[in-house]
Amino acid sequence: MYDIFEIRKNFPVLDNVIYLDSAATTQTPVQVVSAINDYFYKYSGNYGRGAHRLARESTNHYEDSREKVAGFLNVDSSKTIMTKNATESMNMVALGMDWNSDDHIVTTSLEHHSNLLPWMNLKDCGVDITVVSPDDTGIVNPDDIYDSITDRTRLVAVTHVSNVFGSVQDINEITRISHKNGAMVLIDGAQSVGHFPVDVGSIGCDFFAASGHKGLLGPQGTGILYVKEPENLDPSYFGGGMVHSVTTSGFDIEPCPTKFESGTPNIPGVIGLGKGVEYVHDLGINNIEKHEKSLVKDMASKLSKMPYVEVYGPENRSGVVPFNIAGLNSHDVAMILDETKGICVRSGHHCAMPTLQALNVDGAVRASVGLYNTQEEIDTFIDAVSQITSLVG
């Protein structure tokens, strides 16, 4: 049984606000905070750098978290790299591949800036980029990906779920098409993992990036990069921990994932992320998906029936609903919701300017649900938006 009221006891901040900004960052359950506190209070030591008991225990907890993350994604833990966020994960791919001046990348205008700027930055190296447009609801047609692939295409980089529309892409088909035509695939899973089942092993993509602080309920400053064939990627950073041996004339690098994790990592953060994954697993990802989809479907349906409100995105969406109220700036709407009802929503460009430009709007209000939201909160939000629209009329 999905007991929403018991779940909410693990998120004390929800006593003070109606939080509808989980696409930006989810709230953190007390179990995650407790795991982080345990690290500092009970066994704080550096990772992989000592024979004493605190170093060993810290390393064991860190690696346990890696195993939990890899198991949740159905991938090999030895190919699962812990990063500081999804942005770093995707930049590591951009910086770590051996690009040629005639290489080609396919991506989409739907992307978060973190899955667009790293590829644009390669233009100085002579890499050519094709940006595919989605339809009006934020769905990318796999055939358009196929039509954009050439014999020079090295990589197809696409989001799993749009952080603006909540639209879910057919990444299985995109991956199949890309591989059939000799291109590698990177999936931005920041808005998908933790919200519905994601089997990265079955998808078969070459790279999968995700944030720890969103659907997986970990702390900020944590991320994931899965690399299917680590030998095809060079490390972006060099230093302590990632080398097997060093002399004054050279060095030998450890295998994956160690070779990509130089320096002291975010040990407490990764340990907290492991506890967040455990929390999501125990609730049941199918239960979470059912709960969130019910809320977001109701929200989108009721908003779309209001006068002066324009809702964007497909009917079948993940937990994100973007909208605008005629004549009002998105930031003003967000401020009114916060100041009158304590409702937290996002406003602006959502780090996806090309997406908003395609809609011919200068920003949008974005309400996004999490596993802890209630129907009563959605009803309060709908009433609040309705009151704002009455002022417009």
PDB file of C-alpha atoms in Angstrom, residues 70-256:
ATOM      1  CA  ALA A  70      24.097   0.196 -10.514  1.00  0.00           C
ATOM      2  CA  GLY A  71      21.591  -2.412  -9.432  1.00  0.00           C
ATOM      3  CA  PHE A  72      18.749   0.079  -9.657  1.00  0.00           C
ATOM      4  CA  LEU A  73      19.758   0.934 -13.237  1.00  0.00           C
ATOM      5  CA  ASN A  74      20.560  -2.714 -14.107  1.00  0.00           C
ATOM      6  CA  VAL A  75      24.141  -1.986 -15.144  1.00  0.00           C
ATOM      7  CA  ASP A  76      27.615  -3.134 -14.156  1.00  0.00           C
ATOM      8  CA  SER A  77      28.885  -1.300 -11.070  1.00  0.00           C
ATOM      9  CA  SER A  78      32.421  -1.314 -12.493  1.00  0.00           C
ATOM     10  CA  LYS A  79      31.110   0.895 -15.315  1.00  0.00           C
ATOM     11  CA  THR A  80      29.137   3.213 -13.012  1.00  0.00           C
ATOM     12  CA  ILE A  81      30.980   6.443 -12.247  1.00  0.00           C
ATOM     13  CA  MET A  82      29.981   8.727  -9.384  1.00  0.00           C
ATOM     14  CA  THR A  83      30.034  12.393 -10.401  1.00  0.00           C
ATOM     15  CA  LYS A  84      28.881  15.685  -8.895  1.00  0.00           C
ATOM     16  CA  ASN A  85      25.814  16.039 -11.172  1.00  0.00           C
ATOM     17  CA  ALA A  86      24.407  15.111 -14.574  1.00  0.00           C
ATOM     18  CA  THR A  87      26.045  18.196 -16.074  1.00  0.00           C
ATOM     19  CA  GLU A  88      29.492  16.953 -15.120  1.00  0.00           C
ATOM     20  CA  SER A  89      28.605  13.487 -16.407  1.00  0.00           C
ATOM     21  CA  MET A  90      27.764  14.749 -19.883  1.00  0.00           C
ATOM     22  CA  ASN A  91      30.758  17.078 -19.999  1.00  0.00           C
ATOM     23  CA  MET A  92      32.988  14.119 -19.126  1.00  0.00           C
ATOM     24  CA  VAL A  93      31.782  12.420 -22.294  1.00  0.00           C
ATOM     25  CA  ALA A  94      32.317  15.543 -24.382  1.00  0.00           C
ATOM     26  CA  LEU A  95      35.823  16.027 -22.974  1.00  0.00           C
ATOM     27  CA  GLY A  96      36.763  12.358 -22.850  1.00  0.00           C
ATOM     28  CA  MET A  97      36.049  11.252 -26.411  1.00  0.00           C
ATOM     29  CA  ASP A  98      38.736  11.524 -29.074  1.00  0.00           C
ATOM     30  CA  TRP A  99      36.984  13.812 -31.545  1.00  0.00           C
ATOM     31  CA  ASN A 100      37.995  14.292 -35.163  1.00  0.00           C
ATOM     32  CA  SER A 101      37.459  17.475 -37.132  1.00  0.00           C
ATOM     33  CA  ASP A 102      34.881  15.850 -39.404  1.00  0.00           C
ATOM     34  CA  ASP A 103      32.836  14.140 -36.665  1.00  0.00           C
ATOM     35  CA  HIS A 104      29.106  14.728 -36.399  1.00  0.00           C
ATOM     36  CA  ILE A 105      26.726  14.825 -33.422  1.00  0.00           C
ATOM     37  CA  VAL A 106      22.933  14.668 -33.444  1.00  0.00           C
ATOM     38  CA  THR A 107      20.986  16.194 -30.571  1.00  0.00           C
ATOM     39  CA  THR A 108      17.645  17.997 -30.174  1.00  0.00           C
ATOM     40  CA  SER A 109      16.365  21.486 -29.411  1.00  0.00           C
ATOM     41  CA  LEU A 110      14.480  19.916 -26.515  1.00  0.00           C
ATOM     42  CA  GLU A 111      17.602  19.455 -24.426  1.00  0.00           C
ATOM     43  CA  HIS A 112      18.534  20.953 -21.098  1.00  0.00           C
ATOM     44  CA  HIS A 113      21.513  23.226 -21.645  1.00  0.00           C
ATOM     45  CA  SER A 114      23.677  20.557 -20.000  1.00  0.00           C
ATOM     46  CA  ASN A 115      23.007  18.233 -22.940  1.00  0.00           C
ATOM     47  CA  LEU A 116      23.452  20.933 -25.556  1.00  0.00           C
ATOM     48  CA  LEU A 117      26.308  23.257 -24.595  1.00  0.00           C
ATOM     49  CA  PRO A 118      28.963  20.504 -24.261  1.00  0.00           C
ATOM     50  CA  TRP A 119      28.336  19.502 -27.885  1.00  0.00           C
ATOM     51  CA  MET A 120      28.154  23.096 -29.126  1.00  0.00           C
ATOM     52  CA  ASN A 121      31.490  23.717 -27.444  1.00  0.00           C
ATOM     53  CA  LEU A 122      33.047  21.086 -29.728  1.00  0.00           C
ATOM     54  CA  LYS A 123      32.415  23.225 -32.803  1.00  0.00           C
ATOM     55  CA  ASP A 124      35.828  24.819 -32.242  1.00  0.00           C
ATOM     56  CA  CYS A 125      37.285  21.335 -32.794  1.00  0.00           C
ATOM     57  CA  GLY A 126      35.524  21.085 -36.135  1.00  0.00           C
ATOM     58  CA  VAL A 127      32.704  18.853 -34.905  1.00  0.00           C
ATOM     59  CA  ASP A 128      29.458  19.398 -36.795  1.00  0.00           C
ATOM     60  CA  ILE A 129      26.122  19.356 -34.942  1.00  0.00           C
ATOM     61  CA  THR A 130      22.582  18.720 -36.147  1.00  0.00           C
ATOM     62  CA  VAL A 131      19.795  19.838 -33.811  1.00  0.00           C
ATOM     63  CA  VAL A 132      16.513  17.988 -34.365  1.00  0.00           C
ATOM     64  CA  SER A 133      13.238  19.700 -33.451  1.00  0.00           C
ATOM     65  CA  PRO A 134      10.414  17.949 -31.569  1.00  0.00           C
ATOM     66  CA  ASP A 135       6.734  18.356 -32.383  1.00  0.00           C
ATOM     67  CA  ASP A 136       4.591  20.953 -30.627  1.00  0.00           C
ATOM     68  CA  THR A 137       4.107  18.703 -27.597  1.00  0.00           C
ATOM     69  CA  GLY A 138       7.797  18.000 -27.084  1.00  0.00           C
ATOM     70  CA  ILE A 139       8.012  14.557 -28.706  1.00  0.00           C
ATOM     71  CA  VAL A 140      11.005  13.744 -30.888  1.00  0.00           C
ATOM     72  CA  ASN A 141      10.206  11.505 -33.844  1.00  0.00           C
ATOM     73  CA  PRO A 142      12.859   8.743 -34.052  1.00  0.00           C
ATOM     74  CA  ASP A 143      12.584   8.973 -37.849  1.00  0.00           C
ATOM     75  CA  ASP A 144      13.905  12.541 -37.651  1.00  0.00           C
ATOM     76  CA  ILE A 145      16.907  11.220 -35.727  1.00  0.00           C
ATOM     77  CA  TYR A 146      17.412   8.598 -38.415  1.00  0.00           C
ATOM     78  CA  ASP A 147      17.233  11.208 -41.177  1.00  0.00           C
ATOM     79  CA  SER A 148      19.881  13.304 -39.415  1.00  0.00           C
ATOM     80  CA  ILE A 149      22.449  10.528 -39.002  1.00  0.00           C
ATOM     81  CA  THR A 150      25.250  10.473 -41.554  1.00  0.00           C
ATOM     82  CA  ASP A 151      28.281   8.278 -42.046  1.00  0.00           C
ATOM     83  CA  ARG A 152      30.181  10.837 -39.931  1.00  0.00           C
ATOM     84  CA  THR A 153      27.840  10.689 -36.924  1.00  0.00           C
ATOM     85  CA  ARG A 154      29.721   9.616 -33.789  1.00  0.00           C
ATOM     86  CA  LEU A 155      27.095  10.375 -31.169  1.00  0.00           C
ATOM     87  CA  VAL A 156      23.369  10.903 -30.694  1.00  0.00           C
ATOM     88  CA  ALA A 157      22.623  12.777 -27.456  1.00  0.00           C
ATOM     89  CA  VAL A 158      19.011  12.996 -26.329  1.00  0.00           C
ATOM     90  CA  THR A 159      17.021  13.495 -23.160  1.00  0.00           C
ATOM     91  CA  HIS A 160      14.799  10.743 -21.815  1.00  0.00           C
ATOM     92  CA  VAL A 161      12.237  13.154 -20.351  1.00  0.00           C
ATOM     93  CA  SER A 162      12.021  16.835 -21.211  1.00  0.00           C
ATOM     94  CA  ASN A 163      12.436  19.021 -18.142  1.00  0.00           C
ATOM     95  CA  VAL A 164      10.096  21.554 -19.785  1.00  0.00           C
ATOM     96  CA  PHE A 165       7.320  19.448 -21.337  1.00  0.00           C
ATOM     97  CA  GLY A 166       7.527  16.266 -19.298  1.00  0.00           C
ATOM     98  CA  SER A 167       7.441  14.471 -22.651  1.00  0.00           C
ATOM     99  CA  VAL A 168       8.936  10.966 -22.665  1.00  0.00           C
ATOM    100  CA  GLN A 169      11.108  10.076 -25.645  1.00  0.00           C
ATOM    101  CA  ASP A 170      11.276   6.673 -27.310  1.00  0.00           C
ATOM    102  CA  ILE A 171      14.889   6.136 -26.317  1.00  0.00           C
ATOM    103  CA  ASN A 172      14.766   2.412 -27.066  1.00  0.00           C
ATOM    104  CA  GLU A 173      13.971   3.108 -30.704  1.00  0.00           C
ATOM    105  CA  ILE A 174      16.392   6.035 -30.900  1.00  0.00           C
ATOM    106  CA  THR A 175      19.143   3.812 -29.502  1.00  0.00           C
ATOM    107  CA  ARG A 176      18.317   1.000 -31.925  1.00  0.00           C
ATOM    108  CA  ILE A 177      18.329   3.317 -34.931  1.00  0.00           C
ATOM    109  CA  SER A 178      21.567   5.007 -33.874  1.00  0.00           C
ATOM    110  CA  HIS A 179      23.430   1.759 -33.252  1.00  0.00           C
ATOM    111  CA  LYS A 180      22.209   0.302 -36.529  1.00  0.00           C
ATOM    112  CA  ASN A 181      23.826   3.258 -38.260  1.00  0.00           C
ATOM    113  CA  GLY A 182      27.082   3.139 -36.321  1.00  0.00           C
ATOM    114  CA  ALA A 183      26.492   5.984 -33.861  1.00  0.00           C
ATOM    115  CA  MET A 184      26.896   5.875 -30.097  1.00  0.00           C
ATOM    116  CA  VAL A 185      24.071   7.096 -27.850  1.00  0.00           C
ATOM    117  CA  LEU A 186      24.044   9.273 -24.752  1.00  0.00           C
ATOM    118  CA  ILE A 187      20.837   9.489 -22.714  1.00  0.00           C
ATOM    119  CA  ASP A 188      20.166  12.314 -20.265  1.00  0.00           C
ATOM    120  CA  GLY A 189      18.147  10.540 -17.583  1.00  0.00           C
ATOM    121  CA  ALA A 190      17.990  13.382 -15.066  1.00  0.00           C
ATOM    122  CA  GLN A 191      14.186  13.584 -15.255  1.00  0.00           C
ATOM    123  CA  SER A 192      13.408   9.888 -15.654  1.00  0.00           C
ATOM    124  CA  VAL A 193      15.234   7.772 -13.061  1.00  0.00           C
ATOM    125  CA  GLY A 194      13.255   7.477  -9.868  1.00  0.00           C
ATOM    126  CA  HIS A 195       9.984   8.464 -11.523  1.00  0.00           C
ATOM    127  CA  PHE A 196       9.291   5.326 -13.570  1.00  0.00           C
ATOM    128  CA  PRO A 197      11.187   2.104 -14.345  1.00  0.00           C
ATOM    129  CA  VAL A 198      14.404   2.730 -16.274  1.00  0.00           C
ATOM    130  CA  ASP A 199      16.389  -0.345 -17.309  1.00  0.00           C
ATOM    131  CA  VAL A 200      19.593   1.098 -18.723  1.00  0.00           C
ATOM    132  CA  GLY A 201      20.986  -2.368 -19.362  1.00  0.00           C
ATOM    133  CA  SER A 202      18.063  -3.223 -21.627  1.00  0.00           C
ATOM    134  CA  ILE A 203      18.136   0.148 -23.387  1.00  0.00           C
ATOM    135  CA  GLY A 204      21.706  -0.588 -24.408  1.00  0.00           C
ATOM    136  CA  CYS A 205      22.853   3.037 -24.687  1.00  0.00           C
ATOM    137  CA  ASP A 206      26.566   3.813 -24.580  1.00  0.00           C
ATOM    138  CA  PHE A 207      26.325   6.552 -21.959  1.00  0.00           C
ATOM    139  CA  PHE A 208      23.650   7.305 -19.389  1.00  0.00           C
ATOM    140  CA  ALA A 209      23.807  10.417 -17.210  1.00  0.00           C
ATOM    141  CA  ALA A 210      21.621  11.199 -14.224  1.00  0.00           C
ATOM    142  CA  SER A 211      21.388  13.499 -11.230  1.00  0.00           C
ATOM    143  CA  GLY A 212      21.420  12.165  -7.697  1.00  0.00           C
ATOM    144  CA  HIS A 213      19.324  14.957  -6.230  1.00  0.00           C
ATOM    145  CA  LYS A 214      16.181  14.506  -8.321  1.00  0.00           C
ATOM    146  CA  GLY A 215      14.181  11.294  -8.627  1.00  0.00           C
ATOM    147  CA  LEU A 216      16.731   9.301  -6.622  1.00  0.00           C
ATOM    148  CA  LEU A 217      16.290  11.542  -3.546  1.00  0.00           C
ATOM    149  CA  GLY A 218      20.011  11.965  -2.924  1.00  0.00           C
ATOM    150  CA  PRO A 219      21.715  15.181  -1.849  1.00  0.00           C
ATOM    151  CA  GLN A 220      22.827  17.898  -4.236  1.00  0.00           C
ATOM    152  CA  GLY A 221      26.335  17.483  -5.590  1.00  0.00           C
ATOM    153  CA  THR A 222      25.831  13.866  -6.643  1.00  0.00           C
ATOM    154  CA  GLY A 223      25.454  12.384 -10.104  1.00  0.00           C
ATOM    155  CA  ILE A 224      25.936   9.261 -12.174  1.00  0.00           C
ATOM    156  CA  LEU A 225      27.608   8.399 -15.445  1.00  0.00           C
ATOM    157  CA  TYR A 226      27.269   4.893 -16.841  1.00  0.00           C
ATOM    158  CA  VAL A 227      29.763   4.065 -19.595  1.00  0.00           C
ATOM    159  CA  LYS A 228      29.106   0.918 -21.568  1.00  0.00           C
ATOM    160  CA  GLU A 229      32.666   0.658 -22.925  1.00  0.00           C
ATOM    161  CA  PRO A 230      34.976   2.615 -20.589  1.00  0.00           C
ATOM    162  CA  GLU A 231      37.998   1.952 -22.790  1.00  0.00           C
ATOM    163  CA  ASN A 232      36.479   4.366 -25.345  1.00  0.00           C
ATOM    164  CA  LEU A 233      36.495   7.281 -22.895  1.00  0.00           C
ATOM    165  CA  ASP A 234      39.491   9.110 -21.478  1.00  0.00           C
ATOM    166  CA  PRO A 235      39.427  10.733 -18.029  1.00  0.00           C
ATOM    167  CA  SER A 236      38.822  14.476 -17.912  1.00  0.00           C
ATOM    168  CA  TYR A 237      40.605  15.033 -14.600  1.00  0.00           C
ATOM    169  CA  PHE A 238      43.907  13.747 -13.304  1.00  0.00           C
ATOM    170  CA  GLY A 239      45.286  13.431  -9.798  1.00  0.00           C
ATOM    171  CA  GLY A 240      45.262  11.342  -6.689  1.00  0.00           C
ATOM    172  CA  GLY A 241      43.375   8.082  -6.481  1.00  0.00           C
ATOM    173  CA  MET A 242      43.017   7.346 -10.189  1.00  0.00           C
ATOM    174  CA  VAL A 243      46.528   6.076 -10.849  1.00  0.00           C
ATOM    175  CA  HIS A 244      48.096   2.655 -10.421  1.00  0.00           C
ATOM    176  CA  SER A 245      51.670   3.877 -10.452  1.00  0.00           C
ATOM    177  CA  VAL A 246      53.526   7.151 -10.967  1.00  0.00           C
ATOM    178  CA  THR A 247      57.133   7.970 -11.782  1.00  0.00           C
ATOM    179  CA  THR A 248      58.787  11.243 -12.702  1.00  0.00           C
ATOM    180  CA  SER A 249      58.413  10.271 -16.353  1.00  0.00           C
ATOM    181  CA  GLY A 250      54.848   8.983 -16.508  1.00  0.00           C
ATOM    182  CA  PHE A 251      51.951   7.179 -14.889  1.00  0.00           C
ATOM    183  CA  ASP A 252      49.597   4.220 -15.310  1.00  0.00           C
ATOM    184  CA  ILE A 253      45.870   4.701 -14.786  1.00  0.00           C
ATOM    185  CA  GLU A 254      43.558   2.397 -12.838  1.00  0.00           C
ATOM    186  CA  PRO A 255      40.590   0.792 -14.661  1.00  0.00           C
ATOM    187  CA  CYS A 256      37.034   2.160 -14.572  1.00  0.00           C
TER     188      CYS A 256
END
